[in-house]
Amino acid sequence: MKIQPVKGTRDFYPSEMAVRNFIIDGWKKVSIRNGFEEYDSPILEHLAMFQIKSGDEIVEQLFSLKDRGGRDLALIPEITPSLARMVNQRINSLPKPIKWFSVPRLFRAERPQKGRLREFFQWNIDIIGTDDVLADSEIIFTTIDYLKYAGLKPDDVVVKISSRKLLAAVLKSLGIADKDLDAMYALLDKKARLKLDAFEQLLIEKVSDKKTSAKIIRFMETKNISEIKKIALNDEIEQALYELTTNQHYLNEMGVSDFCRFDAGIVRGLAYYTGIVFEVYAKGEQLRAICGGGRYDNLLKDFGGPEVPATGMGMGDCVLEILLREKALLDKQIKKPELDYFVARFGAVGEEPLKIIGKMRSMGYSANFSYKMGSLSGQLAEASAQNAKNCIIIGEEEIQKNEITIKNMQTGKQQTLPMDKFMDGLIRPK
Ligand code: HAM
């Protein structure tokens, strides 16, 4: 029987692993330079945790199982609920605000499609314990800082920013009841993925009058903050607009506003968002969101903790990788690791080369050799393929004279050095 990998999962051969490491190393580096500390959580959580506040879409996509004690568990589809659980557990001892990042392996039983798999990696950055809009701006800034680090420019990507508070206030002003808001968010979040008439049809079924549905669509298509006031206005809307303009101001001061624009059509699929929300898209490409996030001030309370404000972002590796490939940013930046020494051996040299390899490795140098003791030219070709900086050549003559020959693989220059001094680390090739 030929065994295939599970649908929606990936094998990482060394070349794919190099891409994954490039992406994850960048996420970690950018998190640290923006002041975030790393945390992690288990891959299994109680199923109920995701049924509380993640929203129907996530619940439908859960990989769940029963343990031997009959407990319902799930492979985590996102880490935000685990983060809320962890922070709640130590709420009194953790100095706030908390700025944490994580790169979990996540599972969602999605229909596999371009940029969406069933197993993926997701960079998370979150700030917990402040309701300052500056924290939302910092999450957006850090996201852009990574996009820039990866080589993407304002011509390539756009950060679309809106506010769940604004959307809720507008919907309520149009007569949508509080209890229907979550279902409305789930529907409105699908707008960009549906044909306009199909979306309109679904919306009319929910709001049951054409005038309201037209107003909602007009709102969602607004790309200018000042236009909103013409659709609806009350204190809650004013407050949400004030937060949005403050955020714009901070992003401008931090020098990244050329990546950002207001877009009232950004809703976010997850149920727990309460304030500023954003998503990043590739410009001119039919790709799903590169990442998304926003403020979620009630999640810790919903999980039995105190009321603690929070904001954050999640970025998967799949759409990002597609985009970096399309923009030819991967090959340029992923370098094959260099090998300090390749040891080529030929003739009756016995175990002497092994001593050199062992010594080099234990001194902290990277060193490798060929299992096939073929021709010298064959071994030199292997040294090049392994990106060796130097090739140590050991033949019978070298052993007799107690010397080693070292070829600099870049310049092609060869030097002969006394073996003992080289082995004692007293002398190195020039
Ligand atoms: P999300 O919008 O569900 O948010 O996912 C965020 C990102 O994860 C997406 O934009 C995408 O890059 C990636 N992603 C989601 N599903 C898949 C999939 N099936 N395959 C590949 N990539 C995927 C959240 O998960 C929130 N917990 C983010 C957050 C953190 N909000 C606040 N803090």
CSV table of C-alpha atoms and ligand atoms in Angstrom, one decimal:
chain,number,residue,atom,x,y,z
A,1,MET,CA,0.0,0.0,0.0
A,2,LYS,CA,1.4,3.4,-1.0
A,3,ILE,CA,0.9,5.8,1.9
A,4,GLN,CA,0.1,9.5,1.1
A,5,PRO,CA,0.4,12.5,3.4
A,6,VAL,CA,-2.9,13.5,5.0
A,7,LYS,CA,-5.0,15.9,2.9
A,8,GLY,CA,-4.1,19.5,3.6
A,9,THR,CA,-0.8,18.8,5.3
A,10,ARG,CA,2.8,19.2,4.0
A,11,ASP,CA,6.0,17.3,4.1
A,12,PHE,CA,9.0,19.5,4.7
A,13,TYR,CA,12.0,18.2,2.7
A,14,PRO,CA,15.2,20.2,3.4
A,15,SER,CA,14.5,22.8,0.7
A,16,GLU,CA,11.0,23.4,2.0
A,17,MET,CA,12.3,23.4,5.6
A,18,ALA,CA,14.8,26.2,4.6
A,19,VAL,CA,11.8,28.3,3.5
A,20,ARG,CA,9.9,27.5,6.7
A,21,ASN,CA,12.9,28.4,8.8
A,22,PHE,CA,13.4,31.7,6.8
A,23,ILE,CA,9.8,32.7,7.5
A,24,ILE,CA,9.8,31.7,11.2
A,25,ASP,CA,13.2,33.1,12.0
A,26,GLY,CA,12.0,36.4,10.5
A,27,TRP,CA,8.9,36.4,12.6
A,28,LYS,CA,10.9,35.7,15.8
A,29,LYS,CA,13.6,38.3,15.0
A,30,VAL,CA,11.0,41.0,14.3
A,31,SER,CA,9.0,40.1,17.4
A,32,ILE,CA,12.0,40.5,19.6
A,33,ARG,CA,13.1,43.8,18.0
A,34,ASN,CA,9.6,45.1,18.7
A,35,GLY,CA,9.8,44.1,22.4
A,36,PHE,CA,7.7,40.9,22.4
A,37,GLU,CA,8.6,37.8,24.5
A,38,GLU,CA,8.0,34.3,23.3
A,39,TYR,CA,5.5,31.9,24.9
A,40,ASP,CA,3.9,28.6,23.8
A,41,SER,CA,0.9,26.4,24.8
A,42,PRO,CA,-0.1,22.8,24.3
A,43,ILE,CA,-1.3,21.5,20.9
A,44,LEU,CA,-4.4,20.0,22.6
A,45,GLU,CA,-7.1,22.0,24.4
A,46,HIS,CA,-10.6,21.3,25.7
A,47,LEU,CA,-13.0,21.4,22.8
A,48,ALA,CA,-15.3,23.6,24.8
A,49,MET,CA,-12.7,26.4,24.8
A,50,PHE,CA,-13.2,27.1,21.1
A,51,GLN,CA,-17.0,26.7,21.3
A,52,ILE,CA,-17.2,29.7,23.7
A,53,LYS,CA,-16.1,32.6,21.7
A,54,SER,CA,-14.2,31.7,18.5
A,55,GLY,CA,-17.3,31.7,16.2
A,56,ASP,CA,-19.1,29.0,14.2
A,57,GLU,CA,-16.6,28.9,11.3
A,58,ILE,CA,-13.8,27.8,13.7
A,59,VAL,CA,-16.1,25.3,15.4
A,60,GLU,CA,-17.0,23.7,12.1
A,61,GLN,CA,-13.3,23.4,11.2
A,62,LEU,CA,-12.1,21.8,14.5
A,63,PHE,CA,-10.2,18.5,14.5
A,64,SER,CA,-11.6,17.0,17.7
A,65,LEU,CA,-11.1,13.7,19.5
A,66,LYS,CA,-12.0,12.0,22.7
A,67,ASP,CA,-9.3,11.0,25.2
A,68,ARG,CA,-9.5,7.6,27.0
A,69,GLY,CA,-11.4,9.3,29.9
A,70,GLY,CA,-14.1,10.4,27.4
A,71,ARG,CA,-13.0,14.1,27.5
A,72,ASP,CA,-13.6,16.1,24.3
A,73,LEU,CA,-10.4,17.7,23.1
A,74,ALA,CA,-9.4,19.6,20.0
A,75,LEU,CA,-6.1,20.2,18.1
A,76,ILE,CA,-5.7,24.0,18.4
A,77,PRO,CA,-7.1,26.0,15.4
A,78,GLU,CA,-5.8,29.3,16.9
A,79,ILE,CA,-3.7,30.2,19.9
A,80,THR,CA,-5.6,33.3,21.1
A,81,PRO,CA,-8.0,31.3,23.5
A,82,SER,CA,-5.0,29.4,25.0
A,83,LEU,CA,-3.2,32.8,25.5
A,84,ALA,CA,-6.3,34.2,27.3
A,85,ARG,CA,-6.5,31.0,29.4
A,86,MET,CA,-2.7,31.2,30.3
A,87,VAL,CA,-2.9,34.9,31.2
A,88,ASN,CA,-6.0,34.5,33.3
A,89,GLN,CA,-4.2,31.7,35.2
A,90,ARG,CA,-1.5,34.2,36.4
A,91,ILE,CA,-3.4,37.4,36.0
A,92,ASN,CA,-2.2,38.9,39.3
A,93,SER,CA,1.5,38.0,39.0
A,94,LEU,CA,2.1,39.0,35.4
A,95,PRO,CA,3.4,42.6,35.0
A,96,LYS,CA,1.2,44.4,32.5
A,97,PRO,CA,0.9,45.2,29.7
A,98,ILE,CA,2.1,41.8,28.4
A,99,LYS,CA,3.7,41.8,25.0
A,100,TRP,CA,4.0,38.2,23.9
A,101,PHE,CA,4.6,36.3,20.7
A,102,SER,CA,4.3,32.7,19.6
A,103,VAL,CA,4.6,30.6,16.4
A,104,PRO,CA,2.2,27.6,17.0
A,105,ARG,CA,1.4,24.8,14.6
A,106,LEU,CA,-2.4,25.0,14.0
A,107,PHE,CA,-5.1,22.7,12.6
A,108,ARG,CA,-8.3,23.7,10.8
A,109,ALA,CA,-10.3,21.2,8.7
A,110,GLU,CA,-10.7,23.8,5.9
A,111,ARG,CA,-11.3,22.8,2.3
A,112,PRO,CA,-7.7,22.9,1.1
A,113,GLN,CA,-7.3,25.8,-1.3
A,114,LYS,CA,-4.6,28.2,-2.4
A,115,GLY,CA,-3.1,29.6,0.8
A,116,ARG,CA,-5.4,27.7,3.2
A,117,LEU,CA,-4.3,24.2,4.5
A,118,ARG,CA,-5.4,22.0,7.3
A,119,GLU,CA,-2.1,22.2,9.1
A,120,PHE,CA,-0.1,25.5,9.1
A,121,PHE,CA,2.2,27.7,11.2
A,122,GLN,CA,0.9,31.0,12.5
A,123,TRP,CA,2.8,34.0,13.9
A,124,ASN,CA,0.9,35.6,16.8
A,125,ILE,CA,1.7,38.9,18.5
A,126,ASP,CA,-0.5,40.1,21.3
A,127,ILE,CA,-0.5,43.0,23.8
A,128,ILE,CA,-2.7,42.4,26.9
A,129,GLY,CA,-3.5,44.8,29.7
A,130,THR,CA,-3.9,48.2,28.0
A,131,ASP,CA,-6.8,49.8,26.2
A,132,ASP,CA,-4.5,52.5,24.7
A,133,VAL,CA,-5.0,52.7,20.9
A,134,LEU,CA,-1.2,52.9,20.7
A,135,ALA,CA,-1.2,49.1,21.4
A,136,ASP,CA,-3.3,48.5,18.3
A,137,SER,CA,-1.0,50.8,16.3
A,138,GLU,CA,2.0,48.8,17.7
A,139,ILE,CA,0.5,45.5,16.6
A,140,ILE,CA,0.0,46.9,13.1
A,141,PHE,CA,3.4,48.5,13.1
A,142,THR,CA,5.1,45.2,14.1
A,143,THR,CA,3.1,43.4,11.3
A,144,ILE,CA,4.4,45.9,8.8
A,145,ASP,CA,7.9,45.7,10.2
A,146,TYR,CA,7.9,42.0,9.3
A,147,LEU,CA,6.5,42.5,5.8
A,148,LYS,CA,9.2,45.1,5.2
A,149,TYR,CA,11.8,42.7,6.7
A,150,ALA,CA,10.7,40.0,4.2
A,151,GLY,CA,11.2,42.5,1.3
A,152,LEU,CA,7.6,43.6,0.7
A,153,LYS,CA,6.7,47.2,-0.2
A,154,PRO,CA,3.6,49.4,-0.2
A,155,ASP,CA,3.2,48.5,-3.9
A,156,ASP,CA,2.9,44.8,-2.9
A,157,VAL,CA,0.7,44.7,0.2
A,158,VAL,CA,-2.0,46.8,1.8
A,159,VAL,CA,-3.1,46.9,5.5
A,160,LYS,CA,-6.9,47.4,5.5
A,161,ILE,CA,-8.1,48.8,8.8
A,162,SER,CA,-11.5,49.2,10.3
A,163,SER,CA,-13.3,48.8,13.6
A,164,ARG,CA,-15.6,46.1,15.0
A,165,LYS,CA,-16.9,48.8,17.4
A,166,LEU,CA,-17.8,51.0,14.4
A,167,LEU,CA,-19.5,48.1,12.6
A,168,ALA,CA,-21.5,47.1,15.7
A,169,ALA,CA,-22.6,50.7,16.2
A,170,VAL,CA,-23.6,51.2,12.6
A,171,LEU,CA,-25.5,47.9,12.5
A,172,LYS,CA,-27.3,48.7,15.8
A,173,SER,CA,-28.2,52.2,14.4
A,174,LEU,CA,-29.8,50.4,11.5
A,175,GLY,CA,-32.0,48.3,13.8
A,176,ILE,CA,-29.9,45.1,14.0
A,177,ALA,CA,-30.5,43.5,17.5
A,178,ASP,CA,-27.5,42.8,19.8
A,179,LYS,CA,-28.3,39.0,19.7
A,180,ASP,CA,-28.0,39.0,15.9
A,181,LEU,CA,-24.6,40.8,15.7
A,182,ASP,CA,-22.4,37.7,15.8
A,183,ALA,CA,-24.3,36.0,12.9
A,184,MET,CA,-24.1,39.3,10.9
A,185,TYR,CA,-20.3,39.5,11.4
A,186,ALA,CA,-19.9,36.0,10.1
A,187,LEU,CA,-22.0,36.8,7.0
A,188,LEU,CA,-20.4,40.3,6.3
A,189,ASP,CA,-16.9,38.7,6.7
A,190,LYS,CA,-17.7,36.6,3.6
A,191,LYS,CA,-18.6,39.5,1.4
A,192,ALA,CA,-15.3,39.7,-0.4
A,193,ARG,CA,-15.4,35.9,-1.1
A,194,LEU,CA,-19.0,36.0,-2.6
A,195,LYS,CA,-20.4,37.4,-5.8
A,196,LEU,CA,-22.2,40.7,-4.9
A,197,ASP,CA,-25.7,39.5,-5.9
A,198,ALA,CA,-25.3,36.2,-3.9
A,199,PHE,CA,-24.1,38.3,-0.9
A,200,GLU,CA,-27.0,40.7,-1.3
A,201,GLN,CA,-29.4,37.8,-1.3
A,202,LEU,CA,-28.1,36.4,1.9
A,203,LEU,CA,-28.1,39.8,3.6
A,204,ILE,CA,-31.7,40.6,2.6
A,205,GLU,CA,-32.7,37.2,4.1
A,206,LYS,CA,-31.1,38.4,7.4
A,207,VAL,CA,-32.2,42.0,7.6
A,208,SER,CA,-35.5,41.5,5.7
A,209,ASP,CA,-35.6,44.9,4.1
A,210,LYS,CA,-33.8,46.2,1.0
A,211,LYS,CA,-33.1,49.7,2.3
A,212,THR,CA,-31.2,48.4,5.3
A,213,SER,CA,-29.2,45.9,3.3
A,214,ALA,CA,-28.3,48.7,0.8
A,215,LYS,CA,-27.1,50.9,3.6
A,216,ILE,CA,-25.0,48.1,5.1
A,217,ILE,CA,-23.4,47.5,1.7
A,218,ARG,CA,-22.8,51.2,1.2
A,219,PHE,CA,-21.1,51.3,4.6
A,220,MET,CA,-18.9,48.2,3.9
A,221,GLU,CA,-17.7,49.8,0.6
A,222,THR,CA,-16.6,53.0,2.3
A,223,LYS,CA,-12.9,53.6,2.1
A,224,ASN,CA,-12.8,57.1,3.6
A,225,ILE,CA,-13.4,57.7,7.4
A,226,SER,CA,-15.1,61.0,6.8
A,227,GLU,CA,-17.8,59.4,4.6
A,228,ILE,CA,-19.0,57.2,7.5
A,229,LYS,CA,-20.8,60.1,9.2
A,230,LYS,CA,-23.0,60.5,6.2
A,231,ILE,CA,-24.3,57.0,6.7
A,232,ALA,CA,-24.9,57.0,10.5
A,233,LEU,CA,-23.8,59.0,13.5
A,234,ASN,CA,-24.1,58.6,17.3
A,235,ASP,CA,-21.7,58.7,20.3
A,236,GLU,CA,-20.5,55.1,19.8
A,237,ILE,CA,-19.7,55.8,16.1
A,238,GLU,CA,-17.9,59.0,17.0
A,239,GLN,CA,-15.8,57.1,19.6
A,240,ALA,CA,-14.9,54.4,17.1
A,241,LEU,CA,-14.0,57.0,14.5
A,242,TYR,CA,-11.9,58.8,17.0
A,243,GLU,CA,-10.0,55.6,17.8
A,244,LEU,CA,-9.5,55.0,14.0
A,245,THR,CA,-8.1,58.5,13.4
A,246,THR,CA,-5.8,58.3,16.5
A,247,ASN,CA,-4.5,55.0,15.1
A,248,GLN,CA,-3.9,56.6,11.7
A,249,HIS,CA,-2.0,59.4,13.4
A,250,TYR,CA,0.3,57.0,15.4
A,251,LEU,CA,1.0,54.9,12.3
A,252,ASN,CA,1.8,58.1,10.4
A,253,GLU,CA,4.2,59.1,13.2
A,254,MET,CA,5.9,55.7,13.2
A,255,GLY,CA,6.4,56.0,9.4
A,256,VAL,CA,4.3,53.2,8.0
A,257,SER,CA,1.1,54.9,6.9
A,258,ASP,CA,2.0,54.3,3.2
A,259,PHE,CA,1.1,50.6,3.8
A,260,CYS,CA,-2.3,51.4,5.5
A,261,ARG,CA,-5.8,52.4,4.5
A,262,PHE,CA,-9.2,52.6,6.0
A,263,ASP,CA,-11.6,50.0,4.7
A,264,ALA,CA,-15.0,49.5,6.4
A,265,GLY,CA,-15.4,46.1,4.6
A,266,ILE,CA,-12.9,44.5,7.1
A,267,VAL,CA,-15.0,42.6,9.6
A,268,ARG,CA,-12.9,39.6,10.8
A,269,GLY,CA,-14.4,36.2,10.9
A,270,LEU,CA,-13.8,35.5,14.6
A,271,ALA,CA,-16.5,36.5,17.1
A,272,TYR,CA,-14.4,38.0,19.9
A,273,TYR,CA,-13.2,41.3,18.3
A,274,THR,CA,-14.4,44.5,19.9
A,275,GLY,CA,-12.4,47.4,18.5
A,276,ILE,CA,-9.9,48.2,15.7
A,277,VAL,CA,-9.5,45.3,13.3
A,278,PHE,CA,-7.3,44.8,10.3
A,279,GLU,CA,-6.2,42.5,7.6
A,280,VAL,CA,-3.3,42.5,5.1
A,281,TYR,CA,-3.8,41.7,1.5
A,282,ALA,CA,-1.5,41.3,-1.5
A,283,LYS,CA,-2.2,44.0,-4.0
A,284,GLY,CA,-3.5,42.9,-7.4
A,285,GLU,CA,-3.5,39.2,-6.5
A,286,GLN,CA,-6.5,36.9,-5.9
A,287,LEU,CA,-5.2,35.6,-2.6
A,288,ARG,CA,-6.8,35.2,0.8
A,289,ALA,CA,-5.7,37.5,3.6
A,290,ILE,CA,-2.0,37.3,4.5
A,291,CYS,CA,-2.9,38.0,8.2
A,292,GLY,CA,-5.5,39.5,10.4
A,293,GLY,CA,-6.1,40.7,13.9
A,294,GLY,CA,-7.6,43.3,16.2
A,295,ARG,CA,-8.7,44.3,19.6
A,296,TYR,CA,-10.5,41.7,21.8
A,297,ASP,CA,-11.4,43.3,25.1
A,298,ASN,CA,-13.8,40.7,26.5
A,299,LEU,CA,-12.1,37.4,25.8
A,300,LEU,CA,-10.3,37.1,29.2
A,301,LYS,CA,-13.6,37.9,31.0
A,302,ASP,CA,-15.5,35.4,28.8
A,303,PHE,CA,-13.0,32.8,30.0
A,304,GLY,CA,-13.8,33.5,33.6
A,305,GLY,CA,-11.1,36.1,34.3
A,306,PRO,CA,-11.3,39.8,35.0
A,307,GLU,CA,-12.0,42.4,32.4
A,308,VAL,CA,-8.6,42.9,30.7
A,309,PRO,CA,-8.2,44.7,27.4
A,310,ALA,CA,-6.2,43.0,24.6
A,311,THR,CA,-5.2,43.3,21.0
A,312,GLY,CA,-3.2,41.1,18.6
A,313,MET,CA,-2.6,39.6,15.2
A,314,GLY,CA,-2.1,36.2,13.5
A,315,MET,CA,-0.2,35.6,10.3
A,316,GLY,CA,-0.1,32.2,8.6
A,317,ASP,CA,2.9,30.9,6.6
A,318,CYS,CA,0.9,29.8,3.5
A,319,VAL,CA,-0.3,32.9,1.7
A,320,LEU,CA,2.9,34.7,2.8
A,321,GLU,CA,5.0,32.0,1.2
A,322,ILE,CA,3.0,32.2,-2.1
A,323,LEU,CA,3.5,35.9,-2.2
A,324,LEU,CA,7.2,35.9,-1.3
A,325,ARG,CA,7.7,33.3,-4.1
A,326,GLU,CA,5.7,35.4,-6.6
A,327,LYS,CA,7.7,38.5,-5.8
A,328,ALA,CA,11.0,36.4,-6.1
A,329,LEU,CA,11.9,37.3,-2.5
A,330,LEU,CA,12.7,33.8,-1.3
A,331,ASP,CA,15.7,32.6,-3.4
A,332,LYS,CA,17.4,35.9,-3.0
A,333,GLN,CA,17.2,35.7,0.8
A,334,ILE,CA,17.5,32.0,1.6
A,335,LYS,CA,21.2,31.1,1.8
A,336,LYS,CA,22.4,27.6,2.0
A,337,PRO,CA,24.4,27.3,5.3
A,338,GLU,CA,28.1,27.5,4.9
A,339,LEU,CA,30.3,24.6,6.0
A,340,ASP,CA,33.6,25.6,7.6
A,341,TYR,CA,35.6,22.6,6.6
A,342,PHE,CA,35.0,19.7,4.2
A,343,VAL,CA,37.6,17.0,4.7
A,344,ALA,CA,38.7,15.2,1.4
A,345,ARG,CA,40.7,12.0,2.0
A,346,PHE,CA,42.4,9.7,-0.5
A,347,GLY,CA,45.0,6.9,-0.5
A,348,ALA,CA,45.9,4.8,2.6
A,349,VAL,CA,45.3,7.5,5.2
A,350,GLY,CA,43.6,5.3,7.7
A,351,GLU,CA,41.6,7.0,10.5
A,352,GLU,CA,43.7,10.2,10.5
A,353,PRO,CA,40.9,12.3,8.7
A,354,LEU,CA,38.4,11.2,11.3
A,355,LYS,CA,40.6,12.8,14.0
A,356,ILE,CA,40.5,16.1,12.1
A,357,ILE,CA,36.8,15.9,11.6
A,358,GLY,CA,36.2,15.1,15.3
A,359,LYS,CA,38.5,17.8,16.5
A,360,MET,CA,37.0,20.5,14.2
A,361,ARG,CA,33.5,19.7,15.2
A,362,SER,CA,34.3,19.7,18.9
A,363,MET,CA,36.0,23.1,18.5
A,364,GLY,CA,32.7,24.4,17.2
A,365,TYR,CA,33.4,24.4,13.5
A,366,SER,CA,31.0,22.8,11.0
A,367,ALA,CA,32.9,19.9,9.3
A,368,ASN,CA,31.8,17.2,6.9
A,369,PHE,CA,33.2,14.5,4.6
A,370,SER,CA,32.2,12.1,1.9
A,371,TYR,CA,31.3,8.5,2.7
A,372,LYS,CA,32.6,7.6,-0.7
A,373,MET,CA,36.4,7.9,-0.8
A,374,GLY,CA,36.3,8.6,-4.6
A,375,SER,CA,38.5,10.8,-6.7
A,376,LEU,CA,39.8,14.1,-5.2
A,377,SER,CA,37.9,16.1,-7.9
A,378,GLY,CA,34.7,14.2,-6.9
A,379,GLN,CA,35.2,15.1,-3.3
A,380,LEU,CA,36.0,18.8,-4.2
A,381,ALA,CA,32.7,18.9,-6.1
A,382,GLU,CA,30.9,17.6,-3.1
A,383,ALA,CA,32.6,20.2,-0.9
A,384,SER,CA,31.3,22.9,-3.3
A,385,ALA,CA,27.8,21.4,-3.3
A,386,GLN,CA,27.9,21.6,0.5
A,387,ASN,CA,28.9,25.3,0.4
A,388,ALA,CA,32.3,24.6,2.1
A,389,LYS,CA,34.5,27.6,2.7
A,390,ASN,CA,37.6,25.4,3.0
A,391,CYS,CA,38.5,21.9,1.9
A,392,ILE,CA,41.1,20.0,3.9
A,393,ILE,CA,43.0,17.6,1.7
A,394,ILE,CA,44.5,14.6,3.4
A,395,GLY,CA,46.5,12.1,1.3
A,396,GLU,CA,49.4,9.8,2.1
A,397,GLU,CA,52.0,12.5,1.5
A,398,GLU,CA,50.3,14.8,4.0
A,399,ILE,CA,50.2,12.0,6.6
A,400,GLN,CA,53.9,11.2,6.1
A,401,LYS,CA,55.0,14.9,6.4
A,402,ASN,CA,52.5,15.5,9.3
A,403,GLU,CA,50.9,18.4,7.3
A,404,ILE,CA,47.5,19.3,5.9
A,405,THR,CA,46.7,21.0,2.6
A,406,ILE,CA,43.8,23.5,2.8
A,407,LYS,CA,42.1,24.7,-0.3
A,408,ASN,CA,40.1,28.0,-0.1
A,409,MET,CA,37.0,27.1,-2.0
A,410,GLN,CA,36.3,30.7,-3.1
A,411,THR,CA,39.7,31.8,-4.3
A,412,GLY,CA,41.0,28.3,-5.2
A,413,LYS,CA,44.3,29.0,-3.4
A,414,GLN,CA,46.0,26.2,-1.5
A,415,GLN,CA,48.2,26.3,1.6
A,416,THR,CA,50.1,23.7,3.5
A,417,LEU,CA,50.1,23.9,7.3
A,418,PRO,CA,51.7,21.8,10.1
A,419,MET,CA,49.1,19.3,11.2
A,420,ASP,CA,49.8,19.6,15.0
A,421,LYS,CA,49.5,23.3,15.1
A,422,PHE,CA,46.3,23.2,13.0
A,423,MET,CA,44.8,20.6,15.3
A,424,ASP,CA,45.7,22.6,18.4
A,425,GLY,CA,43.9,25.6,17.0
A,426,LEU,CA,47.2,27.6,16.9
A,427,ILE,CA,47.1,28.2,13.2
A,428,ARG,CA,44.3,28.7,10.7
A,429,PRO,CA,44.3,29.2,6.9
A,430,LYS,CA,44.7,32.7,5.7
B,1,HAM,P1,-7.6,34.3,11.7
B,1,HAM,O1,-8.1,35.4,10.8
B,1,HAM,O2,-8.5,33.1,11.8
B,1,HAM,O3,-7.2,34.9,13.0
B,1,HAM,O4,-6.2,33.7,11.1
B,1,HAM,C1,-5.1,34.6,10.9
B,1,HAM,C2,-4.3,34.2,9.8
B,1,HAM,O5,-3.9,32.8,9.9
B,1,HAM,C3,-5.0,34.3,8.4
B,1,HAM,O6,-5.0,35.6,7.9
B,1,HAM,C4,-4.0,33.3,7.6
B,1,HAM,O7,-2.8,34.0,7.3
B,1,HAM,C5,-3.7,32.3,8.6
B,1,HAM,N1,-4.7,31.1,8.5
B,1,HAM,C6,-5.9,31.0,9.0
B,1,HAM,N2,-6.4,29.8,8.6
B,1,HAM,C7,-5.5,29.2,7.8
B,1,HAM,C8,-5.4,28.0,7.1
B,1,HAM,N3,-6.4,27.1,7.1
B,1,HAM,N4,-4.3,27.7,6.4
B,1,HAM,C9,-3.3,28.6,6.4
B,1,HAM,N5,-3.3,29.7,7.0
B,1,HAM,C10,-4.4,30.1,7.7
B,1,HAM,C11,-6.8,34.2,14.1
B,1,HAM,O8,-6.4,33.1,14.1
B,1,HAM,C12,-6.7,35.1,15.4
B,1,HAM,N6,-6.5,34.2,16.5
B,1,HAM,C13,-5.5,36.1,15.2
B,1,HAM,C14,-5.3,36.9,16.4
B,1,HAM,C15,-4.3,36.9,17.3
B,1,HAM,N7,-6.1,37.9,16.8
B,1,HAM,C16,-5.7,38.4,17.9
B,1,HAM,N8,-4.6,37.8,18.3
